[in-house]
Short mmCIF file of C-alpha atoms and ligand atoms in Angstrom, two decimals:
data_model
loop_
_atom_site.label_atom_id
_atom_site.label_comp_id
_atom_site.label_asym_id
_atom_site.label_seq_id
_atom_site.Cartn_x
_atom_site.Cartn_y
_atom_site.Cartn_z
CA MET A 1 -24.61 44.21 -76.64
CA THR A 2 -22.38 41.19 -77.38
CA LYS A 3 -19.21 41.05 -75.37
CA LYS A 4 -15.73 40.59 -76.78
CA PHE A 5 -14.41 37.09 -76.26
CA SER A 6 -12.03 37.14 -73.33
CA ARG A 7 -8.40 36.94 -74.28
CA LYS A 8 -5.58 38.49 -72.32
CA ILE A 9 -3.16 40.64 -74.28
CA GLY A 10 -0.03 38.71 -75.18
CA GLN A 11 -1.58 35.42 -74.14
CA LYS A 12 -0.55 32.46 -76.25
CA ILE A 13 -3.04 29.86 -77.35
CA VAL A 14 -2.28 26.16 -77.71
CA ILE A 15 -5.04 24.12 -79.29
CA GLY A 16 -4.90 20.33 -79.21
CA ASN A 17 -6.76 18.68 -82.07
CA TRP A 18 -7.21 15.08 -81.01
CA LYS A 19 -8.77 14.11 -84.36
CA MET A 20 -10.25 10.56 -84.12
CA ASN A 21 -8.14 9.66 -81.09
CA PRO A 22 -7.81 8.07 -78.56
CA LEU A 23 -9.65 4.77 -78.83
CA THR A 24 -11.17 4.57 -75.36
CA VAL A 25 -12.95 6.75 -72.83
CA ALA A 26 -10.43 5.64 -70.21
CA GLU A 27 -7.51 6.95 -72.29
CA ALA A 28 -9.38 10.20 -73.07
CA LYS A 29 -9.95 10.78 -69.36
CA ARG A 30 -6.29 10.09 -68.63
CA ILE A 31 -5.16 12.73 -71.15
CA ILE A 32 -7.69 15.27 -69.87
CA VAL A 33 -6.52 14.84 -66.27
CA SER A 34 -2.90 15.28 -67.37
CA VAL A 35 -3.62 18.43 -69.41
CA LYS A 36 -5.63 20.00 -66.59
CA LYS A 37 -2.85 19.29 -64.11
CA ALA A 38 -0.19 20.84 -66.37
CA ALA A 39 -2.41 23.84 -67.19
CA LYS A 40 -2.60 24.86 -63.52
CA LYS A 41 1.02 25.98 -63.67
CA LEU A 42 0.63 28.19 -66.75
CA ASN A 43 0.83 31.96 -66.57
CA ARG A 44 0.53 33.23 -70.11
CA THR A 45 -0.90 30.38 -72.15
CA LYS A 46 -4.47 29.41 -72.90
CA VAL A 47 -5.02 25.72 -73.58
CA VAL A 48 -7.90 24.43 -75.66
CA ILE A 49 -8.52 20.75 -76.30
CA CYS A 50 -10.72 19.51 -79.11
CA PRO A 51 -11.63 15.88 -78.44
CA PRO A 52 -13.88 13.73 -80.65
CA SER A 53 -17.54 14.66 -79.94
CA PRO A 54 -18.37 11.63 -77.73
CA PHE A 55 -15.57 12.60 -75.34
CA ILE A 56 -16.41 16.31 -75.11
CA GLY A 57 -18.55 15.80 -72.01
CA TYR A 58 -15.63 14.34 -70.08
CA ALA A 59 -13.45 17.31 -70.93
CA LEU A 60 -15.84 20.16 -70.15
CA PRO A 61 -14.63 22.52 -67.44
CA ARG A 62 -16.86 23.08 -64.46
CA VAL A 63 -16.46 26.82 -64.88
CA PRO A 64 -17.81 28.61 -67.95
CA GLU A 65 -15.46 29.03 -70.89
CA LYS A 66 -15.52 32.81 -70.63
CA SER A 67 -13.77 32.64 -67.27
CA THR A 68 -10.15 33.78 -67.30
CA ALA A 69 -9.33 31.77 -64.17
CA LYS A 70 -5.87 30.27 -64.11
CA GLY A 71 -5.61 26.66 -65.16
CA VAL A 72 -8.91 26.49 -67.00
CA VAL A 73 -8.62 24.22 -70.00
CA SER A 74 -11.10 25.31 -72.63
CA VAL A 75 -12.88 22.78 -74.73
CA GLY A 76 -13.48 23.05 -78.43
CA ALA A 77 -14.99 21.04 -81.25
CA GLN A 78 -13.21 19.76 -84.34
CA ASP A 79 -16.03 20.67 -86.68
CA VAL A 80 -19.60 21.97 -86.85
CA PHE A 81 -22.47 22.17 -89.29
CA TYR A 82 -23.62 25.60 -90.42
CA GLU A 83 -27.39 25.03 -90.15
CA GLU A 84 -28.92 25.78 -86.76
CA GLN A 85 -31.13 22.71 -86.30
CA GLY A 86 -33.23 20.23 -88.21
CA ALA A 87 -33.03 17.11 -90.33
CA PHE A 88 -29.24 16.82 -90.71
CA THR A 89 -28.37 13.33 -89.50
CA GLY A 90 -24.96 13.08 -87.92
CA GLU A 91 -24.36 16.82 -87.71
CA VAL A 92 -23.99 19.14 -84.72
CA SER A 93 -24.85 22.83 -84.82
CA ALA A 94 -22.96 25.82 -83.47
CA ARG A 95 -25.88 26.72 -81.21
CA GLN A 96 -25.73 23.26 -79.66
CA LEU A 97 -21.98 23.53 -79.06
CA ALA A 98 -22.31 27.02 -77.59
CA ASP A 99 -25.03 25.80 -75.28
CA MET A 100 -22.58 23.24 -73.89
CA ASP A 101 -20.26 26.16 -73.05
CA LEU A 102 -17.71 25.32 -75.72
CA GLY A 103 -15.56 28.26 -76.69
CA TYR A 104 -13.73 27.24 -79.86
CA VAL A 105 -14.55 25.38 -83.03
CA ILE A 106 -12.05 24.31 -85.67
CA VAL A 107 -13.28 24.93 -89.20
CA GLY A 108 -11.67 24.10 -92.52
CA HIS A 109 -9.08 21.62 -91.30
CA SER A 110 -7.16 20.26 -94.28
CA GLU A 111 -8.37 16.73 -93.54
CA ARG A 112 -11.93 17.95 -94.05
CA ARG A 113 -11.06 20.06 -97.09
CA ARG A 114 -9.27 17.18 -98.82
CA ALA A 115 -10.94 15.94 -101.99
CA GLY A 116 -10.38 12.79 -104.03
CA GLU A 117 -10.00 9.15 -103.12
CA GLY A 118 -10.27 8.42 -99.42
CA ALA A 119 -11.59 11.90 -98.65
CA PHE A 120 -14.55 12.01 -96.29
CA ALA A 121 -15.78 15.60 -96.41
CA ALA A 122 -14.30 17.50 -99.39
CA GLU A 123 -15.29 20.84 -97.88
CA THR A 124 -15.08 23.88 -100.11
CA ASP A 125 -14.15 27.39 -99.01
CA VAL A 126 -17.83 28.31 -99.34
CA VAL A 127 -18.81 25.66 -96.79
CA VAL A 128 -15.92 26.62 -94.51
CA ALA A 129 -17.01 30.28 -94.58
CA LYS A 130 -20.58 29.34 -93.63
CA LYS A 131 -19.27 27.31 -90.72
CA ALA A 132 -17.00 30.12 -89.51
CA ILE A 133 -19.95 32.53 -89.57
CA ALA A 134 -22.21 30.08 -87.71
CA VAL A 135 -19.57 29.69 -85.00
CA ALA A 136 -19.14 33.45 -84.56
CA GLN A 137 -22.89 34.03 -84.63
CA ALA A 138 -23.28 31.52 -81.81
CA GLY A 139 -20.77 33.50 -79.73
CA MET A 140 -17.77 31.19 -80.04
CA VAL A 141 -14.36 31.54 -81.67
CA ALA A 142 -13.81 30.04 -85.12
CA VAL A 143 -10.36 28.50 -85.52
CA LEU A 144 -9.96 28.79 -89.26
CA CYS A 145 -7.38 26.43 -90.73
CA VAL A 146 -5.65 27.52 -93.90
CA GLY A 147 -2.51 26.43 -95.69
CA GLU A 148 -1.04 25.51 -99.03
CA THR A 149 -0.78 21.88 -100.08
CA VAL A 150 2.49 22.36 -101.95
CA ARG A 151 5.18 24.99 -101.92
CA ASP A 152 6.26 25.75 -105.47
CA ALA A 153 9.42 27.64 -106.42
CA HIS A 154 7.52 30.50 -108.10
CA GLY A 155 5.52 31.63 -105.09
CA GLU A 156 2.16 30.51 -106.44
CA TYR A 157 1.41 29.11 -103.01
CA LEU A 158 1.08 32.69 -101.79
CA ASP A 159 -1.75 33.38 -104.26
CA PHE A 160 -3.33 30.10 -103.26
CA LEU A 161 -3.19 31.02 -99.58
CA ARG A 162 -4.46 34.55 -100.13
CA ASN A 163 -7.43 33.25 -102.13
CA GLN A 164 -8.15 30.52 -99.62
CA ILE A 165 -8.21 32.96 -96.68
CA ARG A 166 -10.39 35.45 -98.54
CA ALA A 167 -12.85 32.79 -99.70
CA SER A 168 -13.00 31.09 -96.31
CA LEU A 169 -13.89 34.42 -94.72
CA GLN A 170 -16.47 35.44 -97.30
CA GLY A 171 -19.27 37.13 -95.33
CA PHE A 172 -17.41 36.92 -92.00
CA SER A 173 -18.07 40.46 -90.85
CA LYS A 174 -15.68 42.94 -89.28
CA LYS A 175 -17.96 42.98 -86.24
CA TYR A 176 -16.87 39.41 -85.47
CA ILE A 177 -13.24 40.40 -85.79
CA GLU A 178 -13.81 43.21 -83.30
CA GLU A 179 -15.55 40.76 -80.96
CA ARG A 180 -12.47 38.52 -81.29
CA ARG A 181 -14.27 35.56 -82.74
CA LEU A 182 -11.53 34.56 -85.15
CA VAL A 183 -8.26 32.70 -84.78
CA VAL A 184 -6.35 31.74 -87.92
CA ALA A 185 -4.31 28.56 -87.86
CA TYR A 186 -1.73 28.54 -90.62
CA GLU A 187 -1.07 24.89 -91.35
CA PRO A 188 0.94 24.10 -94.47
CA VAL A 189 -0.62 20.79 -95.46
CA TRP A 190 2.74 19.29 -96.37
CA ALA A 191 3.95 19.83 -92.80
CA ILE A 192 0.97 18.12 -91.13
CA GLY A 193 1.68 14.59 -89.92
CA ALA A 194 5.21 15.00 -91.26
CA LYS A 195 8.61 14.31 -89.72
CA GLU A 196 9.54 17.94 -89.33
CA ALA A 197 7.77 21.23 -88.84
CA MET A 198 8.31 24.26 -91.07
CA THR A 199 11.31 26.28 -89.93
CA PRO A 200 10.65 29.19 -87.56
CA THR A 201 12.03 31.64 -90.15
CA LEU A 202 9.59 30.49 -92.81
CA ILE A 203 6.77 30.44 -90.27
CA HIS A 204 7.55 34.05 -89.43
CA GLU A 205 7.37 35.03 -93.11
CA MET A 206 4.03 33.28 -93.45
CA THR A 207 2.61 34.85 -90.29
CA ILE A 208 3.36 38.27 -91.73
CA PHE A 209 1.73 37.25 -95.00
CA VAL A 210 -1.43 35.99 -93.25
CA LYS A 211 -1.65 39.20 -91.20
CA LYS A 212 -1.29 41.24 -94.39
CA VAL A 213 -4.15 39.36 -96.06
CA LEU A 214 -6.29 39.92 -92.95
CA ALA A 215 -5.32 43.60 -92.88
CA ASP A 216 -6.46 44.01 -96.50
CA LEU A 217 -9.77 42.47 -95.54
CA TYR A 218 -10.46 44.08 -92.18
CA GLY A 219 -7.94 46.88 -91.60
CA GLN A 220 -4.51 46.95 -90.01
CA GLU A 221 -5.50 47.36 -86.38
CA GLU A 222 -8.18 44.70 -86.50
CA ALA A 223 -5.86 42.24 -88.24
CA PHE A 224 -3.23 42.81 -85.60
CA ASP A 225 -5.69 41.53 -82.99
CA VAL A 226 -6.41 38.25 -84.78
CA PRO A 227 -4.21 35.52 -83.29
CA VAL A 228 -2.29 33.58 -85.93
CA LEU A 229 -1.26 30.08 -84.89
CA TYR A 230 1.06 27.64 -86.58
CA GLY A 231 0.25 23.95 -87.00
CA GLY A 232 2.19 21.07 -88.54
CA SER A 233 4.41 18.54 -86.71
CA VAL A 234 4.75 20.56 -83.53
CA ASN A 235 6.07 18.64 -80.53
CA PHE A 236 7.46 19.41 -77.10
CA ARG A 237 10.97 19.79 -78.55
CA ASN A 238 10.26 22.39 -81.25
CA ALA A 239 7.28 24.27 -79.74
CA ALA A 240 9.18 27.02 -77.94
CA ASP A 241 11.44 27.76 -80.93
CA ILE A 242 8.43 28.00 -83.21
CA ILE A 243 6.68 30.44 -80.88
CA ARG A 244 9.83 32.53 -80.49
CA GLY A 245 11.23 32.44 -84.02
CA GLY A 246 7.93 32.17 -85.87
CA GLU A 247 6.42 35.01 -83.84
CA VAL A 248 3.10 33.23 -83.83
CA ASN A 249 0.43 33.73 -81.20
CA GLY A 250 0.15 30.04 -80.55
CA LEU A 251 0.04 26.52 -81.93
CA LEU A 252 -2.42 24.01 -83.30
CA VAL A 253 -1.16 20.59 -82.32
CA GLY A 254 -2.22 17.22 -83.71
CA ARG A 255 -0.32 14.07 -82.74
CA GLU A 256 1.47 15.51 -79.72
CA SER A 257 -1.86 16.59 -78.18
CA VAL A 258 -2.82 12.97 -77.45
CA ASN A 259 0.57 12.13 -76.02
CA ALA A 260 -0.17 13.13 -72.42
CA PRO A 261 3.41 13.67 -71.15
CA GLY A 262 4.53 15.27 -74.43
CA PHE A 263 1.63 17.72 -74.48
CA ALA A 264 2.14 18.64 -70.82
CA GLU A 265 5.79 19.37 -71.61
CA LEU A 266 4.82 21.31 -74.74
CA ILE A 267 2.45 23.70 -72.95
CA ARG A 268 5.02 24.24 -70.21
CA ALA A 269 7.69 25.06 -72.83
CA VAL A 270 5.38 27.50 -74.63
CA ASP A 271 4.46 29.20 -71.38
CA GLU A 272 8.11 29.88 -70.62
CA VAL A 273 8.51 31.97 -73.79
CA LYS A 274 8.18 35.59 -72.70
C1 PEP B 301 -3.06 18.96 -87.62
O1 PEP B 301 -3.54 18.00 -88.21
O2 PEP B 301 -3.72 20.01 -87.48
C2 PEP B 301 -1.69 18.87 -87.13
C3 PEP B 301 -1.07 19.97 -86.86
O3 PEP B 301 -1.18 17.61 -87.01
P1 PEP B 301 0.30 17.22 -86.51
O4 PEP B 301 0.62 18.10 -85.34
O5 PEP B 301 0.19 15.79 -86.13
O6 PEP B 301 1.21 17.46 -87.67
#
């Protein structure tokens, strides 16, 4: 029988998405050392870092991901391919990531979904759903990124978000929800890489909305168990307020996750929120 993925009740999750940063192995190692040091002092926060693939090896913990030992920084991937193995040059499969003891894989980040000029992946919801399923099947947690690109005055963004969540979870079975293989990261695209984050009040509204969509798909109790994170211009100054006021289960952090002192401060601030 497959085990539930270990997650303590009430535990907050902070995921650092390094994207295509930093430039050197030396800098990557420096950030990893800093995060691990700061994580040792945490009591109620799980930290996951998602470095670029070539740096993953330097970040891997010596203990298996499933351990709940204090101070363990989990390692995740920023993307995955949905096929298991074969002639797919440049891709990495979920089975390969799981075999390296990775616990989390981001799927459907807006930078990968983006279409048009300058886009490099243009992933559809169909592709994102296949990736999420592959991750869960391999025994890891899929961190599904969703979020509207614009916020119109008529509330159409809510329909957009509902449809995006439903389509990105097409075929993602309730069994995986029960095994706790899903985290949803609500990231309004307009707030990513921006000057300011969404306000905690609005984040709270959106968290409720996301939970409602999940409840319609999987049932109230099951949806309650799915952690909903917020992402978009989070830094060490606003993190605690977002956790408190937004009533989210954690954060997905971009820029601040490669700023070693800022990220250390951020996880400390989050951990202090009771
Ligand atoms: C992101 O890209 O997922 C993100 C949240 O970026 P930032 O924190 O830099 O806005």
